[in-house]
C-alpha positions as MATLAB code, in Angstrom:
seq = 'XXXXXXXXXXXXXXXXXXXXXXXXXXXXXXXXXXXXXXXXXXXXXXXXXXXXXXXXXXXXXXXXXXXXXXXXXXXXXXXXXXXXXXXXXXXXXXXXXXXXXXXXXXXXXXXXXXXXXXXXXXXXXXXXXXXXXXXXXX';
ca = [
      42.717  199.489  155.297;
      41.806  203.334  154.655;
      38.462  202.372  153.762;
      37.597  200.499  156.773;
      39.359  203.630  159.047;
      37.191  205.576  157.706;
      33.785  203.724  158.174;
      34.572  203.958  161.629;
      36.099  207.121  162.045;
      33.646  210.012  163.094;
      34.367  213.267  162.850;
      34.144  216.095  165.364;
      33.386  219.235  165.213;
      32.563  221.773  167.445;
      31.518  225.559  167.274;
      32.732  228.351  169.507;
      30.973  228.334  172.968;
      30.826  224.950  173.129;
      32.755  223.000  176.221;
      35.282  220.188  175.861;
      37.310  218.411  177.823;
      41.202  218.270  177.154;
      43.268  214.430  177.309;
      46.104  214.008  179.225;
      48.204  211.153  179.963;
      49.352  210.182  183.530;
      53.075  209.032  183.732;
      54.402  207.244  186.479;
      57.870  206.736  186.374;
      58.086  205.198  182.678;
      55.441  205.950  180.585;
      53.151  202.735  179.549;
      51.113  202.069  176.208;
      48.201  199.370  175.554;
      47.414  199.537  179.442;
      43.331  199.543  179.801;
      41.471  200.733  183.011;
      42.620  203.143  185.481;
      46.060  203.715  183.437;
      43.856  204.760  180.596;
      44.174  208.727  179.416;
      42.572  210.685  181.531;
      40.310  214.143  180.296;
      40.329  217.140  182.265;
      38.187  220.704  181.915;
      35.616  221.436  180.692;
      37.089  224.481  178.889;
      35.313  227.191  176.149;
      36.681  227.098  172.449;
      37.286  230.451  171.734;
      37.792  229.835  167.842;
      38.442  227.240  164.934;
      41.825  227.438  163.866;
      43.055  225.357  160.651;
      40.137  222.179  159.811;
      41.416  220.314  163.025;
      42.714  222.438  166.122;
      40.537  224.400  168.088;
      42.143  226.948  170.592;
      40.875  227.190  173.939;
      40.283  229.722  177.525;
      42.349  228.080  179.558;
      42.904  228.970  183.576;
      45.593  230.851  184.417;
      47.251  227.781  186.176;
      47.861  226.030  182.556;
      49.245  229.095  180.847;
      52.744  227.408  180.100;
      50.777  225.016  177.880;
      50.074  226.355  174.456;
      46.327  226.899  174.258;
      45.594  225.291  170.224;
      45.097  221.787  170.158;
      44.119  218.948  167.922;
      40.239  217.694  167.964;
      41.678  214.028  168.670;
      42.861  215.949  172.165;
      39.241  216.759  172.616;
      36.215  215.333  174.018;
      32.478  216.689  173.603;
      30.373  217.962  176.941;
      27.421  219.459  177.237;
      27.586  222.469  179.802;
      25.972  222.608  183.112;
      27.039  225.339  185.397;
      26.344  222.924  188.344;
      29.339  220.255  187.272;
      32.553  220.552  189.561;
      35.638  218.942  188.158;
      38.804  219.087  190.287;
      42.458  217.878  188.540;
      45.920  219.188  189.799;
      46.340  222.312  187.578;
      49.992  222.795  189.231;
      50.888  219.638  188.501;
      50.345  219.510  184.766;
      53.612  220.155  182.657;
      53.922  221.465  179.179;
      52.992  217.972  177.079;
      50.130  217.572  178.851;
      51.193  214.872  181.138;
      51.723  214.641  185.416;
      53.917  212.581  187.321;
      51.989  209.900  189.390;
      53.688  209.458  193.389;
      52.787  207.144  195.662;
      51.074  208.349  198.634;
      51.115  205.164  201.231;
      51.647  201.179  201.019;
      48.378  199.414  201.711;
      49.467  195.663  201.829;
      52.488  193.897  201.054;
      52.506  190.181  200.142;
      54.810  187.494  199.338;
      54.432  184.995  196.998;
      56.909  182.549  196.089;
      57.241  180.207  193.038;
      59.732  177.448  192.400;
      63.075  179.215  193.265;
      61.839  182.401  193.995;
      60.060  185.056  196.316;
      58.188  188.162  194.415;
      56.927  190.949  196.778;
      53.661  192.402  195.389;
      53.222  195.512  197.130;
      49.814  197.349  196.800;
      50.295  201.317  197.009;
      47.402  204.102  197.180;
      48.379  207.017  194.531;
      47.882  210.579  195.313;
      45.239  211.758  193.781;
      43.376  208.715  193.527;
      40.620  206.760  196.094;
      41.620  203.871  197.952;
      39.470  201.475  195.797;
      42.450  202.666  192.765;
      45.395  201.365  194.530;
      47.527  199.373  192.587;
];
């Protein structure tokens, strides 16, 4: 099982200068594994490494509005990007806590249906996130 982990496993590495983006995990309300699509982590930055520290964790310049969140992470945490001065990225910086996660709320209710089975009635209610477009309403 090692063996074939490491066929597939590629390793990362980056050198000081380079950008990367940083995963963090949305949470809404209870916090939900083996979900794919929009539940999926998400990556914010880009953000510098400033050095190599240990074989895997790379510390990076982080804004001021993350400084309660330790700036050494793990290269798993990271994702390559090639820099262009011209890319704009915008994420809630306020709303990001300590473990790298933020608290999904519900903005508005777009539709509300009923359907009903045998012996009961289940509501499915579609609601538009904040922070999300219209077309990601759930």
């Amino acid at each position: 099982q090692k063996s074939y982990a490491d066929k597939h496993r590629k390793s990362l590495e980056f050198q000081p200068g380079d950008h990367v983006f940083l995963k963090v995990s949305p949470t809404r309300g209870v916090r939900r594994f083996g979900i794919k699509g929009k539940l999926s982590p998400r990556f914010i930055g880009p953000f510098e490494i400033l050095d190599r520290v240990g074989e895997v964790s790379y510390r990076l310049a982080l804004p001021p509005q993350l400084s309660h969140v330790h700036n050494v992470f793990h290269v798993s945490l990271l994702r390559g990007y090639k820099y262009h001065p011209l890319h704009v990225i915008s994420y809630p910086l306020d709303q990001i806590r300590a473990d790298l996660s933020y608290v999904e709320e519900p903005e508005a209710i777009l539709d509300r249906q009923d359907r009903v089975t045998r012996k009961k009635t289940i509501p499915f209610i579609k609601i538009l996130w904040r922070n999300h477009p219209e077309r990601e309403a759930t």
